[in-house]
Coordinates of C-alpha atoms in Angstrom, one line a residue:
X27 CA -8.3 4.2 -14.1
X28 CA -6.9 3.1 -17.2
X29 CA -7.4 -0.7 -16.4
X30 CA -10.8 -0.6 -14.8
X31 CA -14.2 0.4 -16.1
X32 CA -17.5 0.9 -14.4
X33 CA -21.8 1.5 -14.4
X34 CA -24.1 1.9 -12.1
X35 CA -27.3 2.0 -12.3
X36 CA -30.5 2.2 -9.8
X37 CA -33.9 0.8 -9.4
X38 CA -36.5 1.5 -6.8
X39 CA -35.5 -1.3 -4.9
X40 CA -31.6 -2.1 -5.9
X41 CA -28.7 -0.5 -6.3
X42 CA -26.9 -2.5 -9.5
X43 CA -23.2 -2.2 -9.9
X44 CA -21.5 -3.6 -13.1
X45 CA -17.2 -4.1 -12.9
X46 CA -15.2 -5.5 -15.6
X47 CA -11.8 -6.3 -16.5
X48 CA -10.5 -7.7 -19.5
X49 CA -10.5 -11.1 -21.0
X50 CA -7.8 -13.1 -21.0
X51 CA -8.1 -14.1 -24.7
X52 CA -4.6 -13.2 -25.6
X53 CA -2.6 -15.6 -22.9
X54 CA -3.3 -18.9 -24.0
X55 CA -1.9 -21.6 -21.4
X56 CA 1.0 -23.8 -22.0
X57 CA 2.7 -21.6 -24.6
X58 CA 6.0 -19.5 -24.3
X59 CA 4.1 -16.2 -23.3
X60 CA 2.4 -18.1 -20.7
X61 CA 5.2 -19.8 -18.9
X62 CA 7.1 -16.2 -19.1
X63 CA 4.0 -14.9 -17.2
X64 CA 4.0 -17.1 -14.5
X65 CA 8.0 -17.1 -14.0
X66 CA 7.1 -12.8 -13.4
X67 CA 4.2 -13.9 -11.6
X68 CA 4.1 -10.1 -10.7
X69 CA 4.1 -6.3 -12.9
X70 CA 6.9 -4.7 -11.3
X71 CA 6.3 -0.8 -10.6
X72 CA 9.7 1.0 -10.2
X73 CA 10.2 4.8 -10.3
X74 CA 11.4 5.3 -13.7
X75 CA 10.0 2.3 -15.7
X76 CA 7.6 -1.0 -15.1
X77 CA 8.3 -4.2 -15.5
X78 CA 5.9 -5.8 -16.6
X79 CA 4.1 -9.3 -16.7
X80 CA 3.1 -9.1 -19.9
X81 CA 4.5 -7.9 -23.1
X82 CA 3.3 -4.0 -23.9
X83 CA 1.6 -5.1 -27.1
X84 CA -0.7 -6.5 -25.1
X85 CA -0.8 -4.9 -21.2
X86 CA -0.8 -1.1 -22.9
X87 CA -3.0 -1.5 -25.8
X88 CA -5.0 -4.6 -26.9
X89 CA -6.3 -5.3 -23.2
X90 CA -6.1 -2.1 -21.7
X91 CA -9.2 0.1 -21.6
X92 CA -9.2 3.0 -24.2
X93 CA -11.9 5.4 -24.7
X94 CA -13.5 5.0 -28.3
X95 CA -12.1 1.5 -28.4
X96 CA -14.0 -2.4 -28.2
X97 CA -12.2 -4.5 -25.7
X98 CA -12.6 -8.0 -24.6
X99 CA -13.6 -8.1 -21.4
X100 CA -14.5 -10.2 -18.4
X101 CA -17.7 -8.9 -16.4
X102 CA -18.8 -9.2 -13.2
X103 CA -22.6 -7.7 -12.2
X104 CA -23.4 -7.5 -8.7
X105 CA -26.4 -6.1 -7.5
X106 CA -26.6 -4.2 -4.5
X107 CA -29.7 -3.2 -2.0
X108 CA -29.4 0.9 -1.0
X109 CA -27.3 -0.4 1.8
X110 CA -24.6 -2.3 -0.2
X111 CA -26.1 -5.9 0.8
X112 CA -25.0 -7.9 -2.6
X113 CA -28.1 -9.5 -3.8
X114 CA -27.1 -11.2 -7.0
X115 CA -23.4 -12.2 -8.5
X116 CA -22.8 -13.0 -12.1
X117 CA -19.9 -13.6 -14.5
X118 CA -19.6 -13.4 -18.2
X119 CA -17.5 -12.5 -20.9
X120 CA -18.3 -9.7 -23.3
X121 CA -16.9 -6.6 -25.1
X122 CA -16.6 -2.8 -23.6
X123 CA -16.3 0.1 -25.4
X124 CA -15.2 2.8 -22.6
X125 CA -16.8 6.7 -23.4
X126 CA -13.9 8.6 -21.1
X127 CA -10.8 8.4 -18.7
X128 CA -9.9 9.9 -15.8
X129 CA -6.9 10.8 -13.2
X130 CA -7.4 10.5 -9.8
X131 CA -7.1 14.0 -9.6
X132 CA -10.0 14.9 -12.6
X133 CA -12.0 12.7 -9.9
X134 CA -11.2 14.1 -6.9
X135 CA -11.8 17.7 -8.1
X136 CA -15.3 16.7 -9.4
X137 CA -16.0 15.6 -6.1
X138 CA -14.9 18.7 -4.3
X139 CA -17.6 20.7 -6.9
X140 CA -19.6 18.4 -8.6
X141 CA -21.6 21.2 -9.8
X142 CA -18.6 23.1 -11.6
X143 CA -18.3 19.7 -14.0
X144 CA -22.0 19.9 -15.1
X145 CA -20.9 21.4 -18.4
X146 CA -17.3 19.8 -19.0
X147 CA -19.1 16.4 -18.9
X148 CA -22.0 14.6 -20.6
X149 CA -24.7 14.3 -18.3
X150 CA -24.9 10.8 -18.2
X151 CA -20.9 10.7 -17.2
X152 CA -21.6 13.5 -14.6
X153 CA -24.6 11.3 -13.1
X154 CA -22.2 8.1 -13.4
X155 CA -19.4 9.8 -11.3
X156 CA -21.9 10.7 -8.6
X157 CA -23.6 7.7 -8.1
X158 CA -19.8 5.8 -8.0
X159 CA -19.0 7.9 -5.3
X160 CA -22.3 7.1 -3.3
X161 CA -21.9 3.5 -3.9
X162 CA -18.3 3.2 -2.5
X163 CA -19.1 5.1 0.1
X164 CA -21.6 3.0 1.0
X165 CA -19.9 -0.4 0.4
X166 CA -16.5 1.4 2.7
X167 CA -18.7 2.0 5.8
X168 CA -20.5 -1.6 5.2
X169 CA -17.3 -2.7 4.9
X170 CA -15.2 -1.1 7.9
X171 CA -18.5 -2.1 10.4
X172 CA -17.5 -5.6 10.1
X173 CA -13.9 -4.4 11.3
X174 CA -11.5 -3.9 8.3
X175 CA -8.7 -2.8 9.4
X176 CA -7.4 1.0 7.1
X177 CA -3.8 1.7 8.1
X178 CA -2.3 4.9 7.5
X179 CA 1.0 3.7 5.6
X180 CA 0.9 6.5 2.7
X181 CA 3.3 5.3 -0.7
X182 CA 6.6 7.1 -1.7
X183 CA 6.4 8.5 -4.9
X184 CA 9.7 10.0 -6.7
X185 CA 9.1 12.7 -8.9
X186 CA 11.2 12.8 -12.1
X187 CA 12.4 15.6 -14.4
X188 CA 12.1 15.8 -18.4
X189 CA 15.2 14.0 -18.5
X190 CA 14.5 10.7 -15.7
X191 CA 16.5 12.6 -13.0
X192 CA 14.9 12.8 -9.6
X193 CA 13.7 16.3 -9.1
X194 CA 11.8 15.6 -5.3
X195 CA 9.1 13.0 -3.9
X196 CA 5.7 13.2 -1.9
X197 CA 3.6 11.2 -0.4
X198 CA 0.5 9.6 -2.4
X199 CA -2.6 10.7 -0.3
X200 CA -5.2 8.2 -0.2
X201 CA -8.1 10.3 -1.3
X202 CA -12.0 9.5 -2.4
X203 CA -11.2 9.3 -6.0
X204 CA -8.7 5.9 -5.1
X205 CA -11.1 5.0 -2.2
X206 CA -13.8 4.5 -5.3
X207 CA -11.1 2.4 -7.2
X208 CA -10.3 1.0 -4.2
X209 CA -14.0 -0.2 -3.0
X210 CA -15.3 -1.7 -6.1
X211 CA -12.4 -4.0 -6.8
X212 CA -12.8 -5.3 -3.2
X213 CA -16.5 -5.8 -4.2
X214 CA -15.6 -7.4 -7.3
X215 CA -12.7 -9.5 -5.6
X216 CA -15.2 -10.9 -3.0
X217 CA -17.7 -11.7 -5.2
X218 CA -15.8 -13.8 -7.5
X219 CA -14.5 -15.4 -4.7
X220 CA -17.9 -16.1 -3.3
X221 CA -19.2 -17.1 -6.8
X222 CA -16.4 -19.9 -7.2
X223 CA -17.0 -21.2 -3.6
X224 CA -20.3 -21.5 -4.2
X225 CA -19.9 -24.0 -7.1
X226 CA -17.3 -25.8 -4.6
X227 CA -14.5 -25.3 -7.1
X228 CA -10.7 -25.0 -5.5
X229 CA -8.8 -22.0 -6.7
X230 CA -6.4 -19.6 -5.5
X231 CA -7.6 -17.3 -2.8
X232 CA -5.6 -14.3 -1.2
X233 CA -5.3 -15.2 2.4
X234 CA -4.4 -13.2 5.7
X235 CA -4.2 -15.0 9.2
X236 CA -4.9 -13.2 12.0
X237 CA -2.1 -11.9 13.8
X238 CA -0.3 -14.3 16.3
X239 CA -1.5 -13.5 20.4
X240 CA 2.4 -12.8 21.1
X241 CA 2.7 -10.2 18.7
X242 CA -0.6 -8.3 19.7
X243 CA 0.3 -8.4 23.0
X244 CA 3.6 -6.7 22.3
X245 CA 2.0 -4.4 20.6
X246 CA -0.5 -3.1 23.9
X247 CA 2.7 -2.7 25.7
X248 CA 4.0 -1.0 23.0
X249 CA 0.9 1.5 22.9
X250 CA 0.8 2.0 26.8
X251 CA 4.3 2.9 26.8
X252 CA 3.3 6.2 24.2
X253 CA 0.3 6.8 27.1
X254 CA -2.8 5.3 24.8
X255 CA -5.0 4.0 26.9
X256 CA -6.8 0.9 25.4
X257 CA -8.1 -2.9 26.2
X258 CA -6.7 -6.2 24.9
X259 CA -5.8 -5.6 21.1
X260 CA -7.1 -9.3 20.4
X261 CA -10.0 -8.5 18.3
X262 CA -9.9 -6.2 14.9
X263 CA -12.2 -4.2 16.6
X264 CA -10.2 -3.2 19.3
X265 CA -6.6 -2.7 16.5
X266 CA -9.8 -0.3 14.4
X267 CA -10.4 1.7 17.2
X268 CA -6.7 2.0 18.1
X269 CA -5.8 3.1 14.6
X270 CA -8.7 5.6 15.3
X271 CA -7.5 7.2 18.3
X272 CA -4.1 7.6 17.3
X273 CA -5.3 9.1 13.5
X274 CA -4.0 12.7 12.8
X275 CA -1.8 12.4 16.7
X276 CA 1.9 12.7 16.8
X277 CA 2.0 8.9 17.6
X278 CA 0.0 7.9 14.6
X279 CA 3.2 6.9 12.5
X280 CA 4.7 5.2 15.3
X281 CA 1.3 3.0 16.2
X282 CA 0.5 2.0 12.1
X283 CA 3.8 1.0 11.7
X284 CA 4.1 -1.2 15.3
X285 CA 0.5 -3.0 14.2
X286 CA 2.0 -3.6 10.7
X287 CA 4.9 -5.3 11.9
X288 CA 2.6 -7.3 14.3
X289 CA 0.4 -8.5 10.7
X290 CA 1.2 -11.5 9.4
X291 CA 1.9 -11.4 5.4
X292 CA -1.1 -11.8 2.9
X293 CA -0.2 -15.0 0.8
X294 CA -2.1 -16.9 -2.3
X295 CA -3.2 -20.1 -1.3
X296 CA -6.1 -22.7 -1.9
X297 CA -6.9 -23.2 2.4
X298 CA -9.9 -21.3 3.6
X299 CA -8.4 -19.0 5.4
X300 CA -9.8 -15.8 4.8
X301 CA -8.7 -12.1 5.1
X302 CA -8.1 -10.7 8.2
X303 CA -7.4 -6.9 7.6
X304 CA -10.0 -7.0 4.9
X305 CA -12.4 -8.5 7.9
X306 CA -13.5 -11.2 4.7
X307 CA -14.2 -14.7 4.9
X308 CA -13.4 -15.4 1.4
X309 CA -11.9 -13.7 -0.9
X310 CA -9.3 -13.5 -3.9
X311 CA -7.6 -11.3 -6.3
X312 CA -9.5 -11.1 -10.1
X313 CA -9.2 -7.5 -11.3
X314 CA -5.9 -7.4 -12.4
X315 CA -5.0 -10.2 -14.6
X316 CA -2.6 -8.3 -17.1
X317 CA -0.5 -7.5 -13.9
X318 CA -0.7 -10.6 -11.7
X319 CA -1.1 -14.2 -12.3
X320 CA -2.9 -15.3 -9.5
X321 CA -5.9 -13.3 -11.0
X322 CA -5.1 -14.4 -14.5
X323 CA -5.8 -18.0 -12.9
X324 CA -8.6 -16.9 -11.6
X325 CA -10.1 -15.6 -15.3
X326 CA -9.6 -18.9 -16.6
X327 CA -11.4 -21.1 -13.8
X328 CA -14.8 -18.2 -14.7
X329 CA -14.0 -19.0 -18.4
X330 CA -14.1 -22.8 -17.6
X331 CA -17.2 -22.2 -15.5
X332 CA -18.9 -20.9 -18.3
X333 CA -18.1 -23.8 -20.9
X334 CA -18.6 -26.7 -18.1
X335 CA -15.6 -27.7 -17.5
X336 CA -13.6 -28.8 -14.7
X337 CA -10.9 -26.7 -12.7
X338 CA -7.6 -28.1 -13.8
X339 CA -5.8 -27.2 -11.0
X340 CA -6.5 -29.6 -7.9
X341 CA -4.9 -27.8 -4.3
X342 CA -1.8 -29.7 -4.3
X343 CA -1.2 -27.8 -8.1
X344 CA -2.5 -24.4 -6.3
X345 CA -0.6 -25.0 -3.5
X346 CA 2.4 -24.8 -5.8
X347 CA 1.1 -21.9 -7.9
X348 CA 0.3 -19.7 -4.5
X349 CA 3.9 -20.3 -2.9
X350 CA 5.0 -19.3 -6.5
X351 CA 3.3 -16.1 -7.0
X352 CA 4.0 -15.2 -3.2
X353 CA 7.5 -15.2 -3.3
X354 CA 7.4 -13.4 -7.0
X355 CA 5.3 -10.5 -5.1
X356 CA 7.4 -10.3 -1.9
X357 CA 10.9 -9.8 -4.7
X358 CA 8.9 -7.3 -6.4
X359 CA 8.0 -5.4 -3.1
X360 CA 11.3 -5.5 -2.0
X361 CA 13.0 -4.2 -5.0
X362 CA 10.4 -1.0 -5.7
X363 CA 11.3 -0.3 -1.5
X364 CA 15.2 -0.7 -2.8
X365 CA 15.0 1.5 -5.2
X366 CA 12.7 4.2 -4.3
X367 CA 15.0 4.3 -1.1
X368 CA 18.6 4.1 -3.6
X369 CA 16.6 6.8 -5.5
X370 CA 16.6 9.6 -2.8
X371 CA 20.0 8.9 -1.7
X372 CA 21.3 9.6 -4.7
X373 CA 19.2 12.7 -4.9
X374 CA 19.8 13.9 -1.3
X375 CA 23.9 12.9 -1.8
X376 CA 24.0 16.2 -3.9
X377 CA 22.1 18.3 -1.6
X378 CA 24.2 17.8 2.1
X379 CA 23.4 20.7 4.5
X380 CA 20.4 21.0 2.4
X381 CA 17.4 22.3 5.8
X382 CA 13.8 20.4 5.9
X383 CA 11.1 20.3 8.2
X384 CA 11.1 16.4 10.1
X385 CA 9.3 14.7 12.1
X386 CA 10.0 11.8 14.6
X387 CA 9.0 8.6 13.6
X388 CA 11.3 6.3 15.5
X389 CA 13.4 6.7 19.2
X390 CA 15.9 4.4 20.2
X391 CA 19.1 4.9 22.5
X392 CA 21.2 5.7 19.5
X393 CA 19.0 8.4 18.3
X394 CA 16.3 9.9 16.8
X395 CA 14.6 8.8 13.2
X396 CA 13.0 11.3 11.1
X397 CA 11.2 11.5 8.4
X398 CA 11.1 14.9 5.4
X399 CA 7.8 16.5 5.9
X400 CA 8.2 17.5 2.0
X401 CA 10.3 15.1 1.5
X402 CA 9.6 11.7 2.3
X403 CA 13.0 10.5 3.1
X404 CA 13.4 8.4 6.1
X405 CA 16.7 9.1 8.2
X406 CA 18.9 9.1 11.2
X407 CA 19.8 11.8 14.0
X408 CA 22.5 10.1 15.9
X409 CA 22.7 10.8 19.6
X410 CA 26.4 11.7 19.6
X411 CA 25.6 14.8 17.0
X412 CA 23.1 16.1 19.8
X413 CA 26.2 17.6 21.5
X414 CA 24.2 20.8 22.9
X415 CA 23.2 18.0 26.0
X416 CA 24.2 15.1 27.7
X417 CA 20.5 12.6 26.3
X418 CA 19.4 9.3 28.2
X419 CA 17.0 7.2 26.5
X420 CA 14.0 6.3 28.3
X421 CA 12.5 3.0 26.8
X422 CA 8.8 3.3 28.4
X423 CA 8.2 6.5 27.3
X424 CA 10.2 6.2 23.5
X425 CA 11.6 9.8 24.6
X426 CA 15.1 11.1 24.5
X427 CA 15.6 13.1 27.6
X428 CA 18.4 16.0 28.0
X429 CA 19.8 15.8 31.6
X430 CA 21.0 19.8 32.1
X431 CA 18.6 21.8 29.8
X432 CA 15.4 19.6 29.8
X433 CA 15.2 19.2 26.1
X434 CA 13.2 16.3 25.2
X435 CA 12.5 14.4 22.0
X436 CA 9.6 12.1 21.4
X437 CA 7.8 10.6 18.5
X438 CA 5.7 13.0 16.4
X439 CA 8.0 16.0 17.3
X440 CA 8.5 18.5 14.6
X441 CA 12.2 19.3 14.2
X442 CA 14.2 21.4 11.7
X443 CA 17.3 19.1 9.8
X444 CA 19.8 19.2 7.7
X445 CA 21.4 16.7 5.5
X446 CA 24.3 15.5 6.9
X447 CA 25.2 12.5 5.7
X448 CA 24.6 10.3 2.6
X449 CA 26.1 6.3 1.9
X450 CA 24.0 5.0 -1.0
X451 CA 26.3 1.8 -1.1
X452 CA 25.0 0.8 2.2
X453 CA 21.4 2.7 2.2
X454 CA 22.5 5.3 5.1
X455 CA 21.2 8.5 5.7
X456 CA 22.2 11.0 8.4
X457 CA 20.2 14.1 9.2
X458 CA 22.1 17.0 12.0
X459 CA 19.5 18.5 14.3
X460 CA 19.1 22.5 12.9
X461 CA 16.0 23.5 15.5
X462 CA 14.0 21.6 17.8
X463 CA 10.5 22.8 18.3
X464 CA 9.8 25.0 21.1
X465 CA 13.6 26.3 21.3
X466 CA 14.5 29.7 20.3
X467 CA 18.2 29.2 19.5
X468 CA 19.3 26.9 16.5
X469 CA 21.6 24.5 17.8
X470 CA 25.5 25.1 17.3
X471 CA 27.3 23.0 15.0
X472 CA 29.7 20.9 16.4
X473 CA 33.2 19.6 15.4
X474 CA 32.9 16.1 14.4
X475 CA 35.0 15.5 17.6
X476 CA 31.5 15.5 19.2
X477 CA 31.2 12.1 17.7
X478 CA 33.8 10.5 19.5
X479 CA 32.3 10.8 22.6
X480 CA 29.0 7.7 23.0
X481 CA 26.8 7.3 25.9
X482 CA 26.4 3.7 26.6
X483 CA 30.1 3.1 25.8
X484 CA 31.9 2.0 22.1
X485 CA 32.9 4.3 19.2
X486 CA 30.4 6.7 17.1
X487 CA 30.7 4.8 14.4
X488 CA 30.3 1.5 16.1
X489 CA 26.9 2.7 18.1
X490 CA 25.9 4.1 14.3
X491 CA 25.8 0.9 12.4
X492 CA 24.5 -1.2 15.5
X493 CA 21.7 1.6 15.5
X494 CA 21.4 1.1 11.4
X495 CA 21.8 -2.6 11.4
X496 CA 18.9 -2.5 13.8
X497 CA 16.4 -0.2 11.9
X498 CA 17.0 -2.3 8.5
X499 CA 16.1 -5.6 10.7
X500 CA 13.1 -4.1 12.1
X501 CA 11.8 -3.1 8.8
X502 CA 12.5 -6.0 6.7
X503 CA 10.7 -7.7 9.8
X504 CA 7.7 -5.3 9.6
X505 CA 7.0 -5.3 5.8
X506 CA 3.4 -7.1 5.6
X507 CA 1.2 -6.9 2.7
X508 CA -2.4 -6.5 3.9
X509 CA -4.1 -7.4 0.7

């Protein structure tokens, strides 16, 4: 990862794991760059560019890790027992000079033959990337024992052509080589957190309340309406071992997106709160301060630590600062969602009756809500274009039922659809049933007459945007960050 540099290194008795990040020498407080960095707050990450919270100058080259280049960094050594117990925290600023980068891919293909890489890498690299891999496997089991909570949201990511145009998207897989990345900054976020309670100082921590009784309750019903058997969700032990159960079933989408809308959001703030998806009592964000403030503040309560001095900022100031940086993540969420989603509309408005493979991820009176199985696009197959049957809706089971032939749809179904419909202006996208799986026959295409006739009463178009007004509120509703 070009931001992130590790070593490890082992004992008889220890495992000894060694994270830094860099210094933040080059943002002195109070001055112009500074208050432009806490108006972003936030790096935003959009499909064609970054905006970032820093200028390039300083977030690409003079504090980003580069092999064969000395960087200012600030370090954090932890040392680990062979079971991932931390032992020993400390923090210090110092200088890096980092040997070699990798993709996630380079990674994830050494992993799947580490013996192919012996002669493509040093062997001290090639003994490094091994023992990385042990660690945060080690330190992910310790971790998901205590009930962490892993849900199965994969990222859109829009491919783009030589010249910026979108040429397709896919799904970001959430493999070893990011569960390593993944694993030590957690490690290295909970130990700095740790370190700064234990010399009583205030700062900003990352905080996630447990998820209110009403909502968790909603979501058993929900769960026992798909047939999932299961206790009283009230205890991250019980949502782990749903997300379990449901992991690789048709209903998997449908159950990790139901417990995410029943999260609360993950905020900065100075209360003592802690993490509940991460399952940690205290905890904050420190690796990333050329990309987000909140750890930048974080860099400079260490760097005051080390000199003796007091934290400037009291909780009524970090109060202020947290509300602040939360609202500056949530704008930045909302807009990469915006325009990843504006993205493939405008891609998918030049390919209508275009065919893909689907699969139900949402059912509702109105119709059924697919999503591209090569193509991540997320959209809607109204009930008036299923014109091969009269469909009633069936709210206990989340099935659409056919009354003459017996067709039913129900979440996790694989379907054949076309592109039917595209409005990028208001962020619609119709799909038009082409096969249903376990049907011989491709279903007839249909006159949009079809449309005019609605169960339930109203016009097509009326029962559409009731349907599409509803989706959008449930997922602005649902968006929760969990870290």
């Amino acid at each position: 990862d070009r931001e992130t540099s590790f070593a490890i290194w082992s004992t008889e008795e220890s495992e000894s794991y060694f994270y830094t990040r860099h210094y933040t020498h080059f943002i002195q407080e109070k001055t112009n760059l500074d208050r432009e960095a806490y108006e972003r707050a936030t790096s935003v990450y959009l499909p064609d560019r970054v905006i970032p919270m820093l200028p390039e100058t300083i977030s690409n080259h003079l504090a980003s890790l580069q092999p064969e280049r000395v960087r200012y960094t600030r370090s954090v050594f932890i040392e680990f027992t062979e079971d991932g117990i931390p032992l020993d925290v400390e923090s210090a600023a110092g200088a890096i000079r980092s040997d070699r980068r990798f993709h996630y891919e380079e990674v994830d293909a050494f992993l799947a033959s580490p013996a192919s890489w012996k002669k493509k890498l040093p062997e001290d690299v090639h003994r490094l990337l091994g023992d990385m891999h042990t660690l945060a496997m080690i330190l992910r089991q310790r971790r998901l024992s205590r009930g962490a909570l892993e849900l199965s949201m994969p990222e859109t990511k829009i491919d783009l052509d030589k010249q910026g145009r979108v040429s397709g998207a896919h799904l970001v897989e959430n493999t070893e080589s990011h569960q390593i990345i993944e694993e030590f900054m957690l490690a290295a976020n909970e130990a700095v957190a740790d370190l700064l309670q234990a010399h009583q100082l205030p700062f900003l921590r990352r905080v996630h309340e447990p998820p209110e009784p009403r909502k968790l309750r909603a979501l058993t019903k929900f769960v026992a309406e798909l047939g999932i058997e299961t206790s009283s969700l009230e205890s991250r032990f019980a949502l782990q071992h749903l997300l379990n159960m449901v992991a690789g079933q048709p209903q998997q989408h449908a159950v990790n997106f139901a417990l995410l809308r029943s999260l609360q959001r993950a905020v900065y703030s100075p209360l003592e709160e802690g993490h509940f998806a991460l399952a940690s009592k205290c905890y904050c964000h420190f690796t990333s301060p050329i990309r987000r403030y909140p750890d930048l503040l974080i860099h400079r309560l260490l760097r005051s630590l080390d000199q003796g001095r007091p934290a400037k900022h009291g909780k009524e100031a970090l109060h202020i600062l947290g509300t602040h940086c939360s609202d500056r993540e949530q704008r930045a969420e909302q807009a990469e969602r915006e325009l990843v989603r504006v993205k493939l509309l405008s891609y998918l408005s030049t390919r209508l009756g275009e065919e893909m493979d689907a699969k139900v991820t949402g059912v509702q009176d109105y119709g059924l809500f697919v999503q591209g199985s090569t193509l991540p696009a997320e959209g809607l197959v109204h009930v008036a274009s299923l014109a091969d049957d009269n469909y009633s809706f069936d709210s206990a089971a989340h099935t659409l039922s056919g009354r003459r032939k017996n067709n039913v749809f129900r979440l996790g179904n694989t379907l054949r659809v076309a592109v039917a419909h595209v409005d990028v202006d208001r962020r619609e996208l119709d799909f038009r049933l082409v096969q249903h799986a376990g049907r011989k026959n491709r279903v007839s295409k249909k006159s949009k007459a079809s449309r005019k006739t609605v169960r339930r009463g109203g016009s097509a178009a009326d029962t559409k945007r009731s349907g599409k007004s509803t989706k959008r509120r449930a997922k602005k509703k649902s968006r929760r960050s969990r870290r």
